Amino acid sequence: MRAAMTDLTPKPEFILVEPQMGENIGAAARAMWNFGFERMRLVDPRDGWPNPRAGALASGAGRVLDAAAVFATTEEATADLHYVYATTARSREMTKTVFTPEAAAADIIRRHALGEKIGILYGRERTGLENEDVLRAHAIITVPVNPEFPSLNLAQCVLLLAYELRRQIDDTPPEVYQTGKSTLADVGQVDRMLSHLIEELEEAEFFFPPEKKGSMQLNLRNLFRRAPLTDQDVRTLHGLIRALTGKRQNPRKE
């Protein structure tokens, strides 16, 4: 089950500062819409706007590009916002709170619940954000990447924040045991199958030496208890036991 995007869902502005290539803008839009976010702002895109190359990379996320707002400066793009985060991998020697993406997502959700308008700044492909851009932000978001290779491309950086935001509001359980069209077998069904199996194994004198019979049966029962069985699994195992014991009792004539 996936959570629907509701009024409780944060709606931050993803602000791309002086993006250089339309392809990167399109890939960022795709990353945003993958996780249900569609508010994009562009600050002085190098090749102008609109850019047909962005649509080619958006791959179904054209609605994000169609609604993108264009601003001349970072100052204008952030003027109506209450709280702004700057994404950067470099130490800026500024007194600001530095968040991981996970912590930033939690803070964004909290601020959204208070009615604040949020923005996230992303820098130029080659040089990232300038100090003047970072000064416009209240806090910094830094991804704990390999210190020997910290550079992320624009779409990757956008996707990380979009994913963390979606993850924290989504009600998908962290683990699901899928049974297809079958249903989980109840304890009684598994017990009857195990009794059938043990009975036939005793008939075949499988439990040898006798003093190890108890521990062997215990291990066997534990084997079939470790993973949940479906009703189809139980029927298949009953059929397998019958097929093997039938062959033993009625061997083919040479």
Coordinates of C-alpha atoms in Angstrom, one line a residue:
M1 CA 0.0 0.0 0.0
R2 CA 1.3 3.5 -0.9
A3 CA 0.2 6.7 0.8
A4 CA -1.6 9.2 -1.3
M5 CA -0.2 12.7 -1.6
T6 CA -2.4 14.7 0.7
D7 CA -2.4 18.2 2.3
L8 CA -0.2 16.7 5.0
T9 CA 2.4 15.9 2.4
P10 CA 5.2 18.5 2.3
K11 CA 5.4 20.5 -0.9
P12 CA 8.9 22.0 -1.0
E13 CA 10.1 24.1 -3.9
F14 CA 13.0 22.4 -5.6
I15 CA 15.1 25.4 -6.8
L16 CA 17.7 24.8 -9.4
V17 CA 20.2 27.6 -9.4
E18 CA 21.6 28.5 -12.9
P19 CA 21.2 24.9 -14.3
Q20 CA 23.4 24.6 -17.4
M21 CA 21.8 21.8 -19.4
G22 CA 18.2 21.2 -20.3
E23 CA 18.8 17.4 -20.0
N24 CA 19.7 17.8 -16.3
I25 CA 16.6 19.9 -15.7
G26 CA 14.5 17.2 -17.3
A27 CA 16.2 14.4 -15.3
A28 CA 15.6 16.4 -12.1
A29 CA 11.9 16.8 -12.9
R30 CA 11.7 13.1 -13.5
A31 CA 13.3 12.4 -10.1
M32 CA 10.8 14.8 -8.4
W33 CA 7.7 13.3 -10.0
N34 CA 8.9 9.7 -9.3
F35 CA 8.2 10.5 -5.7
G36 CA 5.2 12.8 -6.2
F37 CA 6.8 16.3 -6.0
E38 CA 6.1 18.8 -8.7
R39 CA 7.1 22.3 -7.5
M40 CA 10.2 23.4 -9.5
R41 CA 11.8 26.8 -9.6
L42 CA 14.6 27.7 -12.1
V43 CA 17.1 30.5 -11.4
D44 CA 18.5 32.0 -14.7
P45 CA 18.9 28.7 -16.7
R46 CA 21.9 29.1 -19.0
D47 CA 20.1 28.0 -22.2
G48 CA 16.9 29.9 -21.5
W49 CA 13.4 28.5 -20.8
P50 CA 11.6 26.5 -22.0
N51 CA 14.2 24.1 -23.2
P52 CA 13.1 21.2 -25.5
R53 CA 16.0 19.1 -24.3
A54 CA 14.5 19.1 -20.8
G55 CA 11.3 17.5 -22.0
A56 CA 13.2 14.7 -23.7
L57 CA 14.8 13.6 -20.4
A58 CA 11.7 14.2 -18.2
S59 CA 10.2 11.0 -19.5
G60 CA 6.6 11.5 -18.4
A61 CA 7.2 14.3 -15.9
G62 CA 6.4 17.1 -18.3
R63 CA 3.8 18.5 -15.9
V64 CA 6.7 19.5 -13.6
L65 CA 8.4 21.3 -16.4
D66 CA 5.2 23.0 -17.6
A67 CA 4.6 24.4 -14.1
A68 CA 8.2 25.4 -13.5
A69 CA 8.7 29.1 -12.4
V70 CA 11.7 31.0 -13.7
F71 CA 13.5 33.7 -11.6
A72 CA 16.4 36.0 -12.4
T73 CA 18.1 35.6 -9.1
T74 CA 18.3 33.3 -6.1
E75 CA 17.1 36.2 -4.0
E76 CA 13.9 36.4 -6.0
A77 CA 13.4 32.7 -6.1
T78 CA 13.5 32.5 -2.3
A79 CA 11.8 35.7 -1.3
D80 CA 8.4 34.2 -0.5
L81 CA 9.7 31.2 1.4
H82 CA 9.9 30.8 5.2
Y83 CA 12.8 28.4 5.4
V84 CA 15.4 27.4 2.8
Y85 CA 17.9 24.6 2.7
A86 CA 21.1 24.6 0.6
T87 CA 22.5 21.4 -0.7
T88 CA 26.3 21.3 -0.8
A89 CA 29.2 18.9 -0.3
R90 CA 31.7 21.6 0.6
S91 CA 32.3 23.1 4.0
R92 CA 31.3 26.7 3.9
E93 CA 32.7 27.9 7.2
M94 CA 29.3 29.4 8.0
T95 CA 27.4 29.0 11.2
K96 CA 24.4 26.9 10.1
T97 CA 22.7 23.7 11.0
V98 CA 23.9 20.9 8.7
F99 CA 21.4 18.1 8.0
T100 CA 21.7 14.7 6.5
P101 CA 19.0 14.1 3.9
E102 CA 17.1 11.9 6.4
A103 CA 17.1 14.6 9.1
A104 CA 16.3 17.3 6.6
A105 CA 13.3 15.4 5.4
A106 CA 12.0 15.1 8.9
D107 CA 12.6 18.8 9.5
I108 CA 10.8 19.7 6.3
I109 CA 7.8 17.6 7.3
R110 CA 7.7 19.3 10.7
R111 CA 7.9 22.7 9.2
H112 CA 5.2 22.0 6.6
A113 CA 2.9 20.9 9.4
L114 CA 3.4 24.4 10.9
G115 CA 2.4 26.0 7.6
E116 CA 5.8 27.1 6.5
K117 CA 6.8 27.3 2.8
I118 CA 10.0 25.4 2.2
G119 CA 12.7 25.7 -0.5
I120 CA 15.7 23.4 -1.3
L121 CA 18.5 25.0 -3.3
Y122 CA 20.5 22.9 -5.8
G123 CA 23.6 24.3 -7.4
R124 CA 25.2 24.5 -10.9
E125 CA 26.3 21.2 -12.4
R126 CA 30.0 22.1 -12.4
T127 CA 30.5 24.4 -9.5
G128 CA 27.5 23.9 -7.2
L129 CA 26.1 26.7 -5.1
E130 CA 28.1 29.9 -4.6
N131 CA 28.5 31.3 -1.1
E132 CA 26.1 34.1 -1.9
D133 CA 23.5 31.4 -2.6
V134 CA 24.2 29.5 0.6
L135 CA 23.9 32.7 2.5
R136 CA 20.2 32.8 1.4
A137 CA 19.6 29.5 3.2
H138 CA 18.9 28.9 6.8
A139 CA 20.5 25.4 6.9
I140 CA 22.6 23.1 4.8
I141 CA 22.0 19.5 3.6
T142 CA 25.0 17.4 3.0
V143 CA 25.0 13.8 1.8
P144 CA 27.4 11.4 3.6
V145 CA 29.2 10.2 0.5
N146 CA 32.7 9.0 -0.3
P147 CA 35.0 11.9 0.8
E148 CA 37.3 11.0 -2.1
F149 CA 34.5 11.5 -4.6
P150 CA 31.7 13.6 -3.1
S151 CA 30.3 15.0 -6.4
L152 CA 26.7 14.1 -7.2
N153 CA 25.0 15.1 -10.4
L154 CA 22.0 17.3 -10.2
A155 CA 19.3 14.7 -10.7
Q156 CA 20.9 12.4 -8.2
C157 CA 20.9 15.1 -5.6
V158 CA 17.2 16.0 -6.3
L159 CA 16.3 12.3 -6.1
L160 CA 17.9 11.8 -2.7
L161 CA 15.8 14.4 -1.1
A162 CA 12.6 13.5 -2.9
Y163 CA 13.1 9.9 -1.9
E164 CA 13.7 10.7 1.8
L165 CA 10.6 12.9 1.9
R166 CA 8.5 10.3 0.3
R167 CA 9.9 7.5 2.5
Q168 CA 9.0 9.3 5.7
I169 CA 5.4 9.9 4.7
D170 CA 4.7 6.6 2.9
D171 CA 2.9 3.8 4.7
T172 CA 4.4 1.0 2.7
P173 CA 5.5 -1.7 5.2
P174 CA 9.3 -2.2 5.2
E175 CA 8.8 -5.9 4.5
V176 CA 6.0 -7.9 2.9
Y177 CA 5.8 -11.7 2.5
Q178 CA 4.0 -12.0 -0.9
T179 CA 1.9 -15.2 -1.4
G180 CA 0.5 -14.5 -4.9
K181 CA -2.9 -16.1 -5.2
S182 CA -2.3 -18.5 -2.3
T183 CA -3.0 -17.9 1.4
L184 CA -0.8 -18.6 4.3
A185 CA -1.2 -22.1 5.7
D186 CA -2.4 -22.3 9.3
V187 CA -0.5 -24.2 12.0
G188 CA -2.8 -27.2 11.7
Q189 CA -2.2 -27.6 8.0
V190 CA 1.5 -27.6 8.5
D191 CA 1.3 -30.0 11.5
R192 CA -0.7 -32.5 9.4
M193 CA 1.8 -32.3 6.6
L194 CA 4.7 -32.8 9.0
S195 CA 3.0 -35.8 10.7
H196 CA 2.5 -37.3 7.2
L197 CA 6.2 -36.7 6.3
I198 CA 7.5 -38.0 9.6
E199 CA 5.3 -41.1 9.4
E200 CA 6.6 -42.0 6.0
L201 CA 10.2 -41.3 7.0
E202 CA 9.9 -43.6 9.9
E203 CA 8.5 -46.3 7.6
A204 CA 11.6 -45.8 5.4
E205 CA 13.8 -46.0 8.5
F206 CA 15.2 -42.6 7.9
F207 CA 15.7 -41.7 11.5
F208 CA 19.0 -43.5 12.3
P209 CA 20.5 -44.1 14.7
P210 CA 17.5 -44.4 17.0
E211 CA 19.0 -42.2 19.7
K212 CA 19.1 -39.3 17.3
K213 CA 15.5 -39.6 16.3
G214 CA 14.2 -36.9 18.6
S215 CA 16.7 -34.3 17.5
M216 CA 16.3 -35.2 13.8
Q217 CA 12.6 -34.7 14.0
L218 CA 13.1 -31.5 15.9
N219 CA 15.4 -30.2 13.1
L220 CA 12.9 -31.3 10.5
R221 CA 10.0 -29.5 12.1
N222 CA 12.1 -26.4 12.6
L223 CA 13.0 -26.5 8.9
F224 CA 9.4 -26.1 7.9
R225 CA 8.7 -23.5 10.5
R226 CA 11.4 -21.0 9.5
A227 CA 9.6 -19.7 6.5
P228 CA 5.8 -19.3 6.3
L229 CA 4.2 -21.9 4.1
T230 CA 1.2 -21.2 1.9
D231 CA -1.7 -23.6 1.5
Q232 CA -0.4 -24.4 -2.0
D233 CA 3.1 -25.2 -0.5
V234 CA 1.4 -27.7 1.9
R235 CA -0.6 -29.4 -0.9
T236 CA 2.6 -29.7 -3.0
L237 CA 4.5 -31.2 -0.1
H238 CA 1.7 -33.7 0.5
G239 CA 1.8 -34.7 -3.2
L240 CA 5.6 -35.0 -3.1
I241 CA 5.5 -37.3 -0.1
R242 CA 2.8 -39.5 -1.7
A243 CA 4.7 -39.7 -5.0
L244 CA 7.9 -40.8 -3.3
T245 CA 6.3 -43.3 -1.0
G246 CA 4.2 -44.7 -3.8
K247 CA 7.3 -45.3 -5.9
R248 CA 8.9 -47.1 -2.9
Q249 CA 5.9 -49.3 -2.3
N250 CA 5.3 -50.0 -6.0
P251 CA 8.7 -50.1 -7.7
R252 CA 8.6 -50.3 -11.5
K253 CA 9.3 -53.8 -12.9
E254 CA 12.6 -54.1 -14.7

